[in-house]
Tab-separated table of C-alpha atoms and ligand atoms in Angstrom:
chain	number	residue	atom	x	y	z
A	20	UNK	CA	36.902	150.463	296.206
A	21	UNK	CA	36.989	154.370	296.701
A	22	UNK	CA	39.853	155.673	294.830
A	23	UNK	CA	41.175	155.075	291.276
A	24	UNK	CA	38.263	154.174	288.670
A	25	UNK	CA	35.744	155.821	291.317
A	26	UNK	CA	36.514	158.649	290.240
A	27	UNK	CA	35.474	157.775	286.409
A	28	UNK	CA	32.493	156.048	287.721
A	29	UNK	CA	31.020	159.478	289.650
A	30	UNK	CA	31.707	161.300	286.638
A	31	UNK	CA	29.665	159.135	284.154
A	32	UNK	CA	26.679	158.638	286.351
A	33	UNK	CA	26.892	162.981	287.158
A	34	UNK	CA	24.788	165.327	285.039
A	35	UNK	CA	27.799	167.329	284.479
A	36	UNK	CA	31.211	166.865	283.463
A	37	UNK	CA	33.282	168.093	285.880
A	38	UNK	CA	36.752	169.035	284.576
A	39	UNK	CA	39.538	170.868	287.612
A	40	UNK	CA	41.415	173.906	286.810
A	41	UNK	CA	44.425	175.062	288.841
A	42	UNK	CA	45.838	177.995	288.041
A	43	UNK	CA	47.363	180.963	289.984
A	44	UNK	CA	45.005	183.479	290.582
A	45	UNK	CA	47.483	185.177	293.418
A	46	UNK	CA	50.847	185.303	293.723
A	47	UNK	CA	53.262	186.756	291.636
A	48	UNK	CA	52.177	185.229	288.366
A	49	UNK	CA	48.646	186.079	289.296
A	50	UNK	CA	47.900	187.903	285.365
A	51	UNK	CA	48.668	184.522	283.903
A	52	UNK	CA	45.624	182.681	286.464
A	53	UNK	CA	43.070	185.412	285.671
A	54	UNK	CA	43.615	185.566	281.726
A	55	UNK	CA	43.478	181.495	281.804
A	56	UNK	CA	40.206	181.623	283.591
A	57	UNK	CA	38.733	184.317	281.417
A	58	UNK	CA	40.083	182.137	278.534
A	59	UNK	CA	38.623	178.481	280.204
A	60	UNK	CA	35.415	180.099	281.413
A	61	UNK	CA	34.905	181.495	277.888
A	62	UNK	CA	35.044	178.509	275.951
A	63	UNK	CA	32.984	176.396	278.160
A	64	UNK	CA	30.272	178.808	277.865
A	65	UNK	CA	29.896	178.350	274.283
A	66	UNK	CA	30.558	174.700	274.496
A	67	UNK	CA	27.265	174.383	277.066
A	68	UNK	CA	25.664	176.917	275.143
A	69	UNK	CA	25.839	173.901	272.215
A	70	UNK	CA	24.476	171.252	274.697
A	71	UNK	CA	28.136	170.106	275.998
A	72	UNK	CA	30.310	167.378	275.138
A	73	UNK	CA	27.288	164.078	274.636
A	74	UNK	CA	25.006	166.205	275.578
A	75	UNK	CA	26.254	167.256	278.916
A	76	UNK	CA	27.129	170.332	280.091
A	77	UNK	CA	30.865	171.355	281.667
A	78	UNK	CA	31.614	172.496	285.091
A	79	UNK	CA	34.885	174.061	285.787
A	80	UNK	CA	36.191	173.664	289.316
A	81	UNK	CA	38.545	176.743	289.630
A	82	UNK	CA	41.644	176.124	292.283
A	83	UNK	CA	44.244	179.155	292.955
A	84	UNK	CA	47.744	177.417	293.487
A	85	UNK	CA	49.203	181.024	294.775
A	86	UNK	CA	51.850	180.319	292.062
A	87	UNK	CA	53.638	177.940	294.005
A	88	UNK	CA	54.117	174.709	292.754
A	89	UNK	CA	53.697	173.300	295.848
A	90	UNK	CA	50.090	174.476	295.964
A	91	UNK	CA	49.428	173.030	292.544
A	92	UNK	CA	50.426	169.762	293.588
A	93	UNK	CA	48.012	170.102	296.396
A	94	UNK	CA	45.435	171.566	294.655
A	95	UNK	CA	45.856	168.750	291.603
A	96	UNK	CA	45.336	166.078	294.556
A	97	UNK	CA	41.812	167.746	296.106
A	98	UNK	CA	40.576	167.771	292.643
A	99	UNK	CA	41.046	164.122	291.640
A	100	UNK	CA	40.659	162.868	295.674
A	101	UNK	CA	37.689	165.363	296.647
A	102	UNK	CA	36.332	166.814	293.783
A	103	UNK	CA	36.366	163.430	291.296
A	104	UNK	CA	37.102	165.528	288.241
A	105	UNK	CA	37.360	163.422	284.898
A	106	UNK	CA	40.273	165.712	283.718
A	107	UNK	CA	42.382	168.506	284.635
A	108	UNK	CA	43.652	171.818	282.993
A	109	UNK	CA	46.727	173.625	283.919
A	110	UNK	CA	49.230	175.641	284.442
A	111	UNK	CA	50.532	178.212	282.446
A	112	UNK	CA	54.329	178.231	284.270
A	113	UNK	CA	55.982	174.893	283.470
A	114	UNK	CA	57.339	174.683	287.140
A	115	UNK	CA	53.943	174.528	288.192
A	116	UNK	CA	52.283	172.332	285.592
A	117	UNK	CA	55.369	170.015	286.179
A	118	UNK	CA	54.466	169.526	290.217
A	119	UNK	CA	50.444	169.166	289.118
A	120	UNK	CA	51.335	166.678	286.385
A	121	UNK	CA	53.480	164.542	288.551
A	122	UNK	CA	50.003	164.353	290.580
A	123	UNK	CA	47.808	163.834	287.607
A	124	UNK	CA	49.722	161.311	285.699
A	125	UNK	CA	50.097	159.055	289.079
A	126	UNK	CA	46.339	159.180	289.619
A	127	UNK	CA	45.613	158.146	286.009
A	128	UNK	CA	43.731	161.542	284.998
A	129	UNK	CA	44.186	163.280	282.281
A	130	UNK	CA	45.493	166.829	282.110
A	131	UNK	CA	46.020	169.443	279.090
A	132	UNK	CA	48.515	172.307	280.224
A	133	UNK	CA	47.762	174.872	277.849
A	134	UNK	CA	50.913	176.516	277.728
A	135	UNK	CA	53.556	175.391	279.329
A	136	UNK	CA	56.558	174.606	277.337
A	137	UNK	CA	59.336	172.871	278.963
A	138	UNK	CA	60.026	169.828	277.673
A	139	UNK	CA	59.841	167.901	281.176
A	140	UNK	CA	55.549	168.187	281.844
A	141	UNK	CA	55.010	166.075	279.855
A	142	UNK	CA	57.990	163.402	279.032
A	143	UNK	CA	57.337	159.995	280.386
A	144	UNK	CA	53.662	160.648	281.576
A	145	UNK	CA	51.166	159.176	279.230
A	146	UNK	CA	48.317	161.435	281.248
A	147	UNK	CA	49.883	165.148	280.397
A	148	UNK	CA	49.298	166.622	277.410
A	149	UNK	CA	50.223	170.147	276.365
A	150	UNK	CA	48.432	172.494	274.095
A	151	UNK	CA	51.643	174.202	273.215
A	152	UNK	CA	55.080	173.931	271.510
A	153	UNK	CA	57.672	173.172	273.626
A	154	UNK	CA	60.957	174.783	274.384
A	155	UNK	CA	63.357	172.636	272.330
A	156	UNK	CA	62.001	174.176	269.121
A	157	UNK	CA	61.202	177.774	270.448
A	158	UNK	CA	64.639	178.150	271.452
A	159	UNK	CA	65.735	177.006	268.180
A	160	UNK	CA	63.751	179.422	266.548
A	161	UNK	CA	64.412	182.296	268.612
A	162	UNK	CA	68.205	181.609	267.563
A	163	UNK	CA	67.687	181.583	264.290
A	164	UNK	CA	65.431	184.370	264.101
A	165	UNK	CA	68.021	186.212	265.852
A	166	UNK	CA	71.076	185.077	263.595
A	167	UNK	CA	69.483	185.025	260.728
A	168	UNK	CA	66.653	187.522	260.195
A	169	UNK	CA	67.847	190.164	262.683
A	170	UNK	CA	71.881	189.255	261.987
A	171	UNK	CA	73.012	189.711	265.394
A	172	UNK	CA	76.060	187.165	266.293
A	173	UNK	CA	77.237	188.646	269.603
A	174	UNK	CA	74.469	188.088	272.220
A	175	UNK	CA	74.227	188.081	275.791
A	176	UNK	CA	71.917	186.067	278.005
A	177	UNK	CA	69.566	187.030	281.235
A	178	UNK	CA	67.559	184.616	282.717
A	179	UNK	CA	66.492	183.323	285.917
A	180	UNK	CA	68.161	180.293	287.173
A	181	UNK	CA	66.148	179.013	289.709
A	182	UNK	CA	62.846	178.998	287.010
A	183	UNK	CA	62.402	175.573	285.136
A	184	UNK	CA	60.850	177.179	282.549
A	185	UNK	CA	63.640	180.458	281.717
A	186	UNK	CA	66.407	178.261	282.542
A	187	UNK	CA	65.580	175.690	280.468
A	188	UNK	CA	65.005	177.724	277.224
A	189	UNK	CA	68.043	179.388	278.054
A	190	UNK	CA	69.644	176.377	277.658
A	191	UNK	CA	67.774	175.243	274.049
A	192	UNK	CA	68.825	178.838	272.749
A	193	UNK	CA	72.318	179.071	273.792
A	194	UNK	CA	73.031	175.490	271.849
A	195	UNK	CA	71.179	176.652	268.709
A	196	UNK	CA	73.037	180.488	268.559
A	197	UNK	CA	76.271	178.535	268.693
A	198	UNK	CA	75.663	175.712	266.159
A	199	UNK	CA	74.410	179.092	263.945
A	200	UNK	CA	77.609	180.742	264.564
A	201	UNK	CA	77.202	183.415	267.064
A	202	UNK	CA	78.695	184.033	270.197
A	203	UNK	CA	77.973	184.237	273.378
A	204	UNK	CA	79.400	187.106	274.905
A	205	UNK	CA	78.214	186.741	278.788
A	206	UNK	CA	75.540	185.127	280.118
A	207	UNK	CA	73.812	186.262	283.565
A	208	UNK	CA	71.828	184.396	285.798
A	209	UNK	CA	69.685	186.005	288.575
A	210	UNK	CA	67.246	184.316	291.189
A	211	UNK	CA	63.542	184.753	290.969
A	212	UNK	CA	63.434	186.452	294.129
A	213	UNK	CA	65.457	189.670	292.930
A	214	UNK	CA	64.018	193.500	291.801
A	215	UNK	CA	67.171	195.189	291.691
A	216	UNK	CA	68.971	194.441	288.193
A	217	UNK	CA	71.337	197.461	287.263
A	218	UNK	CA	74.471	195.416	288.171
A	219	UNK	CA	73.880	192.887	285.835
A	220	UNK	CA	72.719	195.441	283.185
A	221	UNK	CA	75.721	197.120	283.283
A	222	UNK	CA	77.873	194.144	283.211
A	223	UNK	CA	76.156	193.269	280.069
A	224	UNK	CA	76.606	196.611	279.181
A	225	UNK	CA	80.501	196.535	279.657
A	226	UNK	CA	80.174	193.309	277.538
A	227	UNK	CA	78.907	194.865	274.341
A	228	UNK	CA	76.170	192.680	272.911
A	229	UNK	CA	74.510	193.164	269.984
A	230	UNK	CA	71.266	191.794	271.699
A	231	UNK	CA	70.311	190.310	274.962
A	232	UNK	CA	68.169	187.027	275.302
A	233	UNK	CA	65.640	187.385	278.130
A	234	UNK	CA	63.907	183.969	278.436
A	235	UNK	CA	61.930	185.433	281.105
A	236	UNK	CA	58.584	185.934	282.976
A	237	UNK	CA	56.990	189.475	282.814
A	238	UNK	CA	57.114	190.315	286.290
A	239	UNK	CA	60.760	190.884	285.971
A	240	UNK	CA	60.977	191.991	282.366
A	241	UNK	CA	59.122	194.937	283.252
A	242	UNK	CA	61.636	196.458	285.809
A	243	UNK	CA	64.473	195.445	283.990
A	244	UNK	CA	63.002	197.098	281.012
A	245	UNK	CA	62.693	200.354	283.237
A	246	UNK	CA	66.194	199.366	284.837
A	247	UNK	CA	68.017	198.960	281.539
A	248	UNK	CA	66.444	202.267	280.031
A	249	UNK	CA	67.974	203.979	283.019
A	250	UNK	CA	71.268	202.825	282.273
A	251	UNK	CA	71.192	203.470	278.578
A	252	UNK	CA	70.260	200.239	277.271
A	253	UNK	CA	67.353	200.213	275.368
A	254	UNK	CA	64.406	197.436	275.516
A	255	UNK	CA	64.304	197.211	271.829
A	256	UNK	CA	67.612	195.425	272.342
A	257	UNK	CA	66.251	192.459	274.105
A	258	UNK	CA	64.817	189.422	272.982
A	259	UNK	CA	61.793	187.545	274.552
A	260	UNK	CA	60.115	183.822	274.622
A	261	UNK	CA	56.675	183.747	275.457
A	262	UNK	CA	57.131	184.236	279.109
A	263	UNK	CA	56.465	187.942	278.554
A	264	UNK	CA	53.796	187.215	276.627
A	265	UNK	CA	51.003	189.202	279.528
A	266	UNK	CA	49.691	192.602	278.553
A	267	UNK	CA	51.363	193.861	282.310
A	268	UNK	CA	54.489	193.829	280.177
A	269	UNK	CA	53.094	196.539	277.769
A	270	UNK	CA	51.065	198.336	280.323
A	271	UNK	CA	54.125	198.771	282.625
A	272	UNK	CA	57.180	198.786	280.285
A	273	UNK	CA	55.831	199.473	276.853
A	274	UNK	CA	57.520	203.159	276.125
A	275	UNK	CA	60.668	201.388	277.284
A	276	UNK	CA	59.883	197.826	275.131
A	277	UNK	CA	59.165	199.799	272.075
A	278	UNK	CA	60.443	197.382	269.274
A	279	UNK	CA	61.240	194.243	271.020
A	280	UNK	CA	60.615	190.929	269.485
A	281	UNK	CA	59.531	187.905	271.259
A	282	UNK	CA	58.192	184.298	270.402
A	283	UNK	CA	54.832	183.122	271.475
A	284	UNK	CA	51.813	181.588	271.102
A	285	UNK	CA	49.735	184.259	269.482
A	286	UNK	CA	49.100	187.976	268.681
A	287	UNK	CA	45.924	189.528	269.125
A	288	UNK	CA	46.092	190.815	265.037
A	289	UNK	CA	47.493	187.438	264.301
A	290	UNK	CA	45.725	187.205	260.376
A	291	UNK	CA	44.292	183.899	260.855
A	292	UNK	CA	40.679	183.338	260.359
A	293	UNK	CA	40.068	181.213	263.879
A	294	UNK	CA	42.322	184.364	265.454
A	295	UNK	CA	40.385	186.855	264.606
A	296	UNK	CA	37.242	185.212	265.543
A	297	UNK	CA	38.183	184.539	269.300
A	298	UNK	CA	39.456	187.841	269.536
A	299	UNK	CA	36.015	189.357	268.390
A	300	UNK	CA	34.117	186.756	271.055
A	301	UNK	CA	36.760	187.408	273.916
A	302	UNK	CA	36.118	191.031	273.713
A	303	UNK	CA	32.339	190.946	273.361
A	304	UNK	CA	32.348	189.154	276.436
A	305	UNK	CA	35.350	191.145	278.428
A	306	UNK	CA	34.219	194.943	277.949
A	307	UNK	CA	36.361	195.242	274.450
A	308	UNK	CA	39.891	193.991	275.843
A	309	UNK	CA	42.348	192.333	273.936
A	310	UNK	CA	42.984	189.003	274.679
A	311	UNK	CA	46.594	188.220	275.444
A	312	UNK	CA	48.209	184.530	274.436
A	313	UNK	CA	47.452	183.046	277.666
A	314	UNK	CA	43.730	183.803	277.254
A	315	UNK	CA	43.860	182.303	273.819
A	316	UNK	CA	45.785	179.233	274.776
A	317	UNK	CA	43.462	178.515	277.647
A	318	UNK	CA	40.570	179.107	275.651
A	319	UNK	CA	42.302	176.227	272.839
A	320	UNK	CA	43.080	173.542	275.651
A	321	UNK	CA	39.451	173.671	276.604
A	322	UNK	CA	37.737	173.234	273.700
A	323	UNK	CA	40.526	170.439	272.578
A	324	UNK	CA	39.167	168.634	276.125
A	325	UNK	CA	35.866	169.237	275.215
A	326	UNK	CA	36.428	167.630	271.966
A	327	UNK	CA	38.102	164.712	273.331
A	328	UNK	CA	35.403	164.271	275.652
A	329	UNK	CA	32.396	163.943	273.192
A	330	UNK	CA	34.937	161.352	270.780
A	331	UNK	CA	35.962	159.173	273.961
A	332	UNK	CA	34.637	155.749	273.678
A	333	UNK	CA	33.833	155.173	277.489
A	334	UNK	CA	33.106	158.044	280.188
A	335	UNK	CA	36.011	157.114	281.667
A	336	UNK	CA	39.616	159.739	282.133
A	337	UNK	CA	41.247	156.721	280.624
A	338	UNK	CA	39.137	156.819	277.587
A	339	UNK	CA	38.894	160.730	277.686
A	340	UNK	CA	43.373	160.487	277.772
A	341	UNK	CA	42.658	158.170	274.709
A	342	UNK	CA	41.135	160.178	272.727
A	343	UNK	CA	43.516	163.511	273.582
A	344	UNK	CA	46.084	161.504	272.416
A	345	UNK	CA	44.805	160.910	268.851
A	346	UNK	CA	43.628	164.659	268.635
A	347	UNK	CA	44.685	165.707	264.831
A	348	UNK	CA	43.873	169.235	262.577
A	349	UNK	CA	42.460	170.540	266.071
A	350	UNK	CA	41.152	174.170	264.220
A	351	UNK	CA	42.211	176.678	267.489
A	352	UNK	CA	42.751	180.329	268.100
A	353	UNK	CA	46.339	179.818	267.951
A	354	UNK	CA	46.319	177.651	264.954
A	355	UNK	CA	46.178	173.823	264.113
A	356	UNK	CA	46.920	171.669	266.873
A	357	UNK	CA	48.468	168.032	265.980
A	358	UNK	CA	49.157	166.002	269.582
A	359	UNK	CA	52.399	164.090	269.020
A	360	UNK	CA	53.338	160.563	270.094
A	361	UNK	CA	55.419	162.341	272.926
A	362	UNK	CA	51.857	164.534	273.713
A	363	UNK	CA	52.745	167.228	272.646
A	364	UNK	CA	51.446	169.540	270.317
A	365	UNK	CA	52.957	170.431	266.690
A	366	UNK	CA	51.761	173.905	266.234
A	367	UNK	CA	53.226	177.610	264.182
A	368	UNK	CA	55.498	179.962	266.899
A	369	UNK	CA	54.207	183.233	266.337
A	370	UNK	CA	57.019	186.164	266.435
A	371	UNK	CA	55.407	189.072	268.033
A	372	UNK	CA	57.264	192.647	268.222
A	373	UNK	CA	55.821	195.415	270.616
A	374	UNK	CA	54.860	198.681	268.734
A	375	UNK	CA	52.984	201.816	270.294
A	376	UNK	CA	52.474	199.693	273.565
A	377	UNK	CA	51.041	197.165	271.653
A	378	UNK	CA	51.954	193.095	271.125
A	379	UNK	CA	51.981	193.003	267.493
A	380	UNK	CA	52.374	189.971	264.837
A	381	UNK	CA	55.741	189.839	262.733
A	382	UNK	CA	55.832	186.733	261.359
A	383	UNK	CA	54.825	182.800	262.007
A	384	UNK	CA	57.113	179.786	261.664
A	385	UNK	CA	56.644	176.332	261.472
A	386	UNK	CA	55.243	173.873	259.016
A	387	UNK	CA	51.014	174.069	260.013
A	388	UNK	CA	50.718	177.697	260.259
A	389	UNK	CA	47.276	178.369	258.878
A	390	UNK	CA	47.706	180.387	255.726
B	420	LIG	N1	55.615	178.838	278.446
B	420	LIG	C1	55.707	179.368	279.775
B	420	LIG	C2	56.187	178.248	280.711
B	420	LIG	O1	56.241	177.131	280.300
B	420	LIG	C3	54.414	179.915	280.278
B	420	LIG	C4	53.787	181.027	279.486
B	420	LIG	C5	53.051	180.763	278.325
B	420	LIG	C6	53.884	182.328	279.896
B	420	LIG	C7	52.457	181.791	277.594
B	420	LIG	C8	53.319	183.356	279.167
B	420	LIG	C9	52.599	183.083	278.010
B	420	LIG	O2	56.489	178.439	281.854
């Protein structure tokens, strides 16, 4: 028999653990591939450094998906069929890690996506596991941190229809604004495909919000940043989910972002004791750069695999999903991760806001925010 517990056999009897990573180091997403790796490749350096999970040490086989989710279905299948990997981390875009985890779950290996969010990677397959909060309760709180702390009620909404990921939280914040009470006053959907965004700017110009939700990636918040300031509307009146959560987004559009809030993951001065210590490793090892969420997340989800690895009771990605799934008080750079019956994780959703070019920690919410 070649396939199925093979590969958990070849992985017990290696010297090495070897764990896949897809992510997209080209593409257009290709900022959130190169932070994960710098985040993955971090973390299992200090993991070996300590001997590795039973006193092996980790090998991370790096695979560029192109950010395509049919590559990362493809890539997902190499790793399990030729490579034999006893688990798998990735992606960042939910589109992406949904297509891989279709692959993973079906082969019976586990996989961690660090940060994807949408609700979908993970429901109804026991092998995916997330890292993250998902997008049911960071659109709810990116209502009600509109509504209620910044007291806008007429809002308009921008997002990218053919995207899994913007659509979707779209969708979770648009039902909590309304059950708060607020209105939508237009909503504007544009394909992932498009650069040029003044009509729609000036439509929701015409409309007169009092802020616009941009569930978005930040390849196209950054020219509609520059797009909007051109036609008079500023970026501090847009409102972000942690899609723009890349540091292009301040290098590119952060004169023209200058006070805009958005939920994520983490903030480089987020004042948590486990923060501040990645942030001091990440740039000791990266020539004093700031780490940006993905980097952080990536850097979590590896060390939570490593974990699970040295607690599993067999050598085996059945044992190793076993013992994700009872992960509890997991002490991260983004905070405490719980994993959930549903496998996924119960963690704080950090609001950052962008000052002097810089993604900046307002406030956390939820109940295990470290204190
Ligand atoms: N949450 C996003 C998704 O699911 C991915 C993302 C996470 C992007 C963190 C930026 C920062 O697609």
């Amino acid at each position: 028999g070649a396939d199925g517990a093979g590969s958990g056999r070849s992985a017990a009897n290696a010297s090495e653990w070897k764990v896949g990573a897809y992510v997209s180091l080209s593409g257009e997403d290709t900022a959130f591939g190169t932070d994960s790796k710098e985040g993955i490749e971090l973390a299992v350096e200090e993991i070996n450094k300590a001997g590795g999970p039973k006193g092996k040490p980790i090998k991370i086989l790096f695979e560029d998906d192109k950010s395509k989710p049919e590559e990362a279905t493809n890539k997902v299948l190499q790793l399990i069929d030729r490579d034999h990997v006893i688990a798998i981390l990735g992606e960042v875009a939910s589109a992406r890690s949904r297509a891989g985890g279709i692959v993973a779950n079906k082969k019976k290996i586990p996989m961690i996506t660090p940060s994807s969010t949408h609700p979908d990677v993970t429901k109804d397959r026991p092998f995916v596991f997330r890292a993250c909060f998902t997008d049911d309760v960071q659109g709810r709180m990116g209502a009600r941190f509109v509504v209620n702390e910044l007291k806008k009620k007429k809002i308009a909404l921008l997002f990218a229809s053919d995207d899994l990921y913007s659509s979707g939280l779209a969708t979770e914040f648009r039902d909590e604004a309304k059950k708060l009470g607020a209105e939508i006053v237009i909503e504007k959907k544009f394909l992932k495909k498009e650069t040029n965004f003044t009509t729609y700017i000036n439509e929701i110009k015409s409309a007169n919000p009092e802020i616009i939700y941009a569930p978005i990636y930040y390849n196209a918040m950054a020219p509609i940043a520059r797009q909007a300031k051109a036609a008079g509307v500023p970026g501090s009146m847009f409102m972000g989910g942690d899609g723009w959560d890349a540091l292009e987004l301040v290098r590119d559009a952060g004169e023209e972002m200058e006070g805009a809030y958005f939920t994520s993951h983490f903030a480089p001065d987020v004042p948590w004791p486990n923060s501040k210590d990645f942030v001091e490793k990440y740039k000791a090892r990266y020539g004093g750069r700031t780490p940006s969420a993905i980097a952080a997340m990536a850097y979590d989800a590896t060390r939570l695999l490593a974990d699970a690895i040295g607690r599993a009771k067999a050598d085996t990605p059945e044992a190793v999903r076993d013992a994700i799934a009872e992960t509890k008080g997991f002490q991260g750079a983004t905070g405490t991760i719980n994993i959930d019956s549903e496998r996924n994780a119960d963690k704080p959703i950090v609001v950052v806001q962008i000052k002097n070019k810089q993604f900046t920690f307002h406030s956390a919410v939820g109940t295990n925010a470290p204190a």
